[in-house]
Amino acid sequence: MVNSHKDFVEKLQDPTYENESKINRQTVDGLKNDIDRLDEEVSNLKIINSEHKKLNGELRKQIEKLEKELKDKSEASLMKYHTP
């Protein structure tokens, strides 16, 4: 613990303290970079998820449409052969 100005100056001149400080700065900078990278990744995943939901909805509508067309054709075909 630093008790006086003189102790503080001595601590700053201590190479061990300087190295610890440098390592701490590098760690903080590294963590900031990780946070920025992860923020961008989350943003990209949100965009992908949104587009996936939109595409999934469109595909479901197409499937429903095709199923209805198939059902209508099947019913029309049955009626054609069963009409007296």
mmCIF file of the C-alpha atoms, coordinates in Angstrom:
data_MODEL
# 
_entry.id   MODEL 
# 
loop_
_atom_site.group_PDB 
_atom_site.id 
_atom_site.type_symbol 
_atom_site.label_atom_id 
_atom_site.label_alt_id 
_atom_site.label_comp_id 
_atom_site.label_asym_id 
_atom_site.label_entity_id 
_atom_site.label_seq_id 
_atom_site.pdbx_PDB_ins_code 
_atom_site.Cartn_x 
_atom_site.Cartn_y 
_atom_site.Cartn_z 
_atom_site.occupancy 
_atom_site.B_iso_or_equiv 
_atom_site.pdbx_formal_charge 
_atom_site.auth_seq_id 
_atom_site.auth_comp_id 
_atom_site.auth_asym_id 
_atom_site.auth_atom_id 
_atom_site.pdbx_PDB_model_num 
ATOM 1  C CA . MET A 1 1  ? 0.000   0.000   0.000   1.00 0.00 ? 1  MET A CA 1 
ATOM 2  C CA . VAL A 1 2  ? 1.240   3.514   -0.824  1.00 0.00 ? 2  VAL A CA 1 
ATOM 3  C CA . ASN A 1 3  ? 1.465   5.766   2.246   1.00 0.00 ? 3  ASN A CA 1 
ATOM 4  C CA . SER A 1 4  ? 3.172   8.868   0.938   1.00 0.00 ? 4  SER A CA 1 
ATOM 5  C CA . HIS A 1 5  ? 4.142   10.687  -2.213  1.00 0.00 ? 5  HIS A CA 1 
ATOM 6  C CA . LYS A 1 6  ? 7.670   9.302   -1.937  1.00 0.00 ? 6  LYS A CA 1 
ATOM 7  C CA . ASP A 1 7  ? 6.364   5.722   -1.671  1.00 0.00 ? 7  ASP A CA 1 
ATOM 8  C CA . PHE A 1 8  ? 4.143   6.324   -4.664  1.00 0.00 ? 8  PHE A CA 1 
ATOM 9  C CA . VAL A 1 9  ? 7.047   7.634   -6.776  1.00 0.00 ? 9  VAL A CA 1 
ATOM 10 C CA . GLU A 1 10 ? 9.199   4.680   -5.733  1.00 0.00 ? 10 GLU A CA 1 
ATOM 11 C CA . LYS A 1 11 ? 6.396   2.301   -6.641  1.00 0.00 ? 11 LYS A CA 1 
ATOM 12 C CA . LEU A 1 12 ? 6.043   3.911   -10.074 1.00 0.00 ? 12 LEU A CA 1 
ATOM 13 C CA . GLN A 1 13 ? 9.787   3.549   -10.663 1.00 0.00 ? 13 GLN A CA 1 
ATOM 14 C CA . ASP A 1 14 ? 9.716   -0.115  -9.641  1.00 0.00 ? 14 ASP A CA 1 
ATOM 15 C CA . PRO A 1 15 ? 10.043  -2.223  -12.851 1.00 0.00 ? 15 PRO A CA 1 
ATOM 16 C CA . THR A 1 16 ? 7.811   -4.897  -11.345 1.00 0.00 ? 16 THR A CA 1 
ATOM 17 C CA . TYR A 1 17 ? 5.002   -2.388  -10.827 1.00 0.00 ? 17 TYR A CA 1 
ATOM 18 C CA . GLU A 1 18 ? 5.529   -1.043  -14.334 1.00 0.00 ? 18 GLU A CA 1 
ATOM 19 C CA . ASN A 1 19 ? 5.307   -4.561  -15.783 1.00 0.00 ? 19 ASN A CA 1 
ATOM 20 C CA . GLU A 1 20 ? 2.187   -5.327  -13.743 1.00 0.00 ? 20 GLU A CA 1 
ATOM 21 C CA . SER A 1 21 ? 0.621   -2.087  -14.919 1.00 0.00 ? 21 SER A CA 1 
ATOM 22 C CA . LYS A 1 22 ? 1.510   -2.861  -18.533 1.00 0.00 ? 22 LYS A CA 1 
ATOM 23 C CA . ILE A 1 23 ? 0.071   -6.357  -18.210 1.00 0.00 ? 23 ILE A CA 1 
ATOM 24 C CA . ASN A 1 24 ? -3.117  -4.952  -16.674 1.00 0.00 ? 24 ASN A CA 1 
ATOM 25 C CA . ARG A 1 25 ? -3.457  -2.437  -19.529 1.00 0.00 ? 25 ARG A CA 1 
ATOM 26 C CA . GLN A 1 26 ? -2.928  -5.217  -22.073 1.00 0.00 ? 26 GLN A CA 1 
ATOM 27 C CA . THR A 1 27 ? -5.519  -7.359  -20.305 1.00 0.00 ? 27 THR A CA 1 
ATOM 28 C CA . VAL A 1 28 ? -8.033  -4.524  -20.245 1.00 0.00 ? 28 VAL A CA 1 
ATOM 29 C CA . ASP A 1 29 ? -7.371  -3.735  -23.915 1.00 0.00 ? 29 ASP A CA 1 
ATOM 30 C CA . GLY A 1 30 ? -7.725  -7.415  -24.778 1.00 0.00 ? 30 GLY A CA 1 
ATOM 31 C CA . LEU A 1 31 ? -11.005 -7.643  -22.904 1.00 0.00 ? 31 LEU A CA 1 
ATOM 32 C CA . LYS A 1 32 ? -12.301 -4.503  -24.633 1.00 0.00 ? 32 LYS A CA 1 
ATOM 33 C CA . ASN A 1 33 ? -11.428 -6.078  -27.991 1.00 0.00 ? 33 ASN A CA 1 
ATOM 34 C CA . ASP A 1 34 ? -13.197 -9.289  -26.963 1.00 0.00 ? 34 ASP A CA 1 
ATOM 35 C CA . ILE A 1 35 ? -16.278 -7.316  -25.942 1.00 0.00 ? 35 ILE A CA 1 
ATOM 36 C CA . ASP A 1 36 ? -16.317 -5.430  -29.262 1.00 0.00 ? 36 ASP A CA 1 
ATOM 37 C CA . ARG A 1 37 ? -15.899 -8.682  -31.201 1.00 0.00 ? 37 ARG A CA 1 
ATOM 38 C CA . LEU A 1 38 ? -18.655 -10.406 -29.222 1.00 0.00 ? 38 LEU A CA 1 
ATOM 39 C CA . ASP A 1 39 ? -20.995 -7.404  -29.626 1.00 0.00 ? 39 ASP A CA 1 
ATOM 40 C CA . GLU A 1 40 ? -20.509 -7.613  -33.378 1.00 0.00 ? 40 GLU A CA 1 
ATOM 41 C CA . GLU A 1 41 ? -21.086 -11.365 -33.315 1.00 0.00 ? 41 GLU A CA 1 
ATOM 42 C CA . VAL A 1 42 ? -24.306 -10.960 -31.324 1.00 0.00 ? 42 VAL A CA 1 
ATOM 43 C CA . SER A 1 43 ? -25.475 -8.289  -33.758 1.00 0.00 ? 43 SER A CA 1 
ATOM 44 C CA . ASN A 1 44 ? -24.760 -10.585 -36.716 1.00 0.00 ? 44 ASN A CA 1 
ATOM 45 C CA . LEU A 1 45 ? -26.586 -13.481 -35.036 1.00 0.00 ? 45 LEU A CA 1 
ATOM 46 C CA . LYS A 1 46 ? -29.622 -11.268 -34.428 1.00 0.00 ? 46 LYS A CA 1 
ATOM 47 C CA . ILE A 1 47 ? -29.676 -10.335 -38.129 1.00 0.00 ? 47 ILE A CA 1 
ATOM 48 C CA . ILE A 1 48 ? -29.337 -13.984 -39.143 1.00 0.00 ? 48 ILE A CA 1 
ATOM 49 C CA . ASN A 1 49 ? -32.110 -14.997 -36.739 1.00 0.00 ? 49 ASN A CA 1 
ATOM 50 C CA . SER A 1 50 ? -34.417 -12.287 -38.055 1.00 0.00 ? 50 SER A CA 1 
ATOM 51 C CA . GLU A 1 51 ? -33.791 -13.283 -41.672 1.00 0.00 ? 51 GLU A CA 1 
ATOM 52 C CA . HIS A 1 52 ? -34.257 -16.952 -40.778 1.00 0.00 ? 52 HIS A CA 1 
ATOM 53 C CA . LYS A 1 53 ? -37.641 -16.215 -39.203 1.00 0.00 ? 53 LYS A CA 1 
ATOM 54 C CA . LYS A 1 54 ? -38.702 -14.217 -42.252 1.00 0.00 ? 54 LYS A CA 1 
ATOM 55 C CA . LEU A 1 55 ? -37.598 -16.959 -44.656 1.00 0.00 ? 55 LEU A CA 1 
ATOM 56 C CA . ASN A 1 56 ? -39.234 -19.641 -42.515 1.00 0.00 ? 56 ASN A CA 1 
ATOM 57 C CA . GLY A 1 57 ? -42.527 -17.733 -42.600 1.00 0.00 ? 57 GLY A CA 1 
ATOM 58 C CA . GLU A 1 58 ? -42.354 -17.396 -46.395 1.00 0.00 ? 58 GLU A CA 1 
ATOM 59 C CA . LEU A 1 59 ? -41.592 -21.102 -46.792 1.00 0.00 ? 59 LEU A CA 1 
ATOM 60 C CA . ARG A 1 60 ? -44.522 -22.064 -44.556 1.00 0.00 ? 60 ARG A CA 1 
ATOM 61 C CA . LYS A 1 61 ? -46.859 -19.954 -46.711 1.00 0.00 ? 61 LYS A CA 1 
ATOM 62 C CA . GLN A 1 62 ? -45.540 -21.633 -49.870 1.00 0.00 ? 62 GLN A CA 1 
ATOM 63 C CA . ILE A 1 63 ? -45.991 -25.081 -48.321 1.00 0.00 ? 63 ILE A CA 1 
ATOM 64 C CA . GLU A 1 64 ? -49.571 -24.265 -47.307 1.00 0.00 ? 64 GLU A CA 1 
ATOM 65 C CA . LYS A 1 65 ? -50.294 -22.998 -50.811 1.00 0.00 ? 65 LYS A CA 1 
ATOM 66 C CA . LEU A 1 66 ? -48.828 -26.097 -52.445 1.00 0.00 ? 66 LEU A CA 1 
ATOM 67 C CA . GLU A 1 67 ? -50.668 -28.422 -50.051 1.00 0.00 ? 67 GLU A CA 1 
ATOM 68 C CA . LYS A 1 68 ? -53.951 -26.661 -50.857 1.00 0.00 ? 68 LYS A CA 1 
ATOM 69 C CA . GLU A 1 69 ? -53.268 -26.909 -54.604 1.00 0.00 ? 69 GLU A CA 1 
ATOM 70 C CA . LEU A 1 70 ? -52.467 -30.608 -54.243 1.00 0.00 ? 70 LEU A CA 1 
ATOM 71 C CA . LYS A 1 71 ? -55.614 -31.203 -52.204 1.00 0.00 ? 71 LYS A CA 1 
ATOM 72 C CA . ASP A 1 72 ? -57.756 -29.287 -54.722 1.00 0.00 ? 72 ASP A CA 1 
ATOM 73 C CA . LYS A 1 73 ? -56.283 -31.249 -57.654 1.00 0.00 ? 73 LYS A CA 1 
ATOM 74 C CA . SER A 1 74 ? -56.757 -34.505 -55.804 1.00 0.00 ? 74 SER A CA 1 
ATOM 75 C CA . GLU A 1 75 ? -60.396 -33.672 -55.007 1.00 0.00 ? 75 GLU A CA 1 
ATOM 76 C CA . ALA A 1 76 ? -61.018 -32.547 -58.582 1.00 0.00 ? 76 ALA A CA 1 
ATOM 77 C CA . SER A 1 77 ? -59.500 -35.764 -59.878 1.00 0.00 ? 77 SER A CA 1 
ATOM 78 C CA . LEU A 1 78 ? -61.648 -37.896 -57.565 1.00 0.00 ? 78 LEU A CA 1 
ATOM 79 C CA . MET A 1 79 ? -64.782 -35.993 -58.548 1.00 0.00 ? 79 MET A CA 1 
ATOM 80 C CA . LYS A 1 80 ? -64.014 -36.513 -62.214 1.00 0.00 ? 80 LYS A CA 1 
ATOM 81 C CA . TYR A 1 81 ? -63.923 -40.275 -61.817 1.00 0.00 ? 81 TYR A CA 1 
ATOM 82 C CA . HIS A 1 82 ? -66.842 -40.538 -59.388 1.00 0.00 ? 82 HIS A CA 1 
ATOM 83 C CA . THR A 1 83 ? -69.327 -38.281 -61.147 1.00 0.00 ? 83 THR A CA 1 
ATOM 84 C CA . PRO A 1 84 ? -72.366 -40.256 -62.434 1.00 0.00 ? 84 PRO A CA 1 
# 
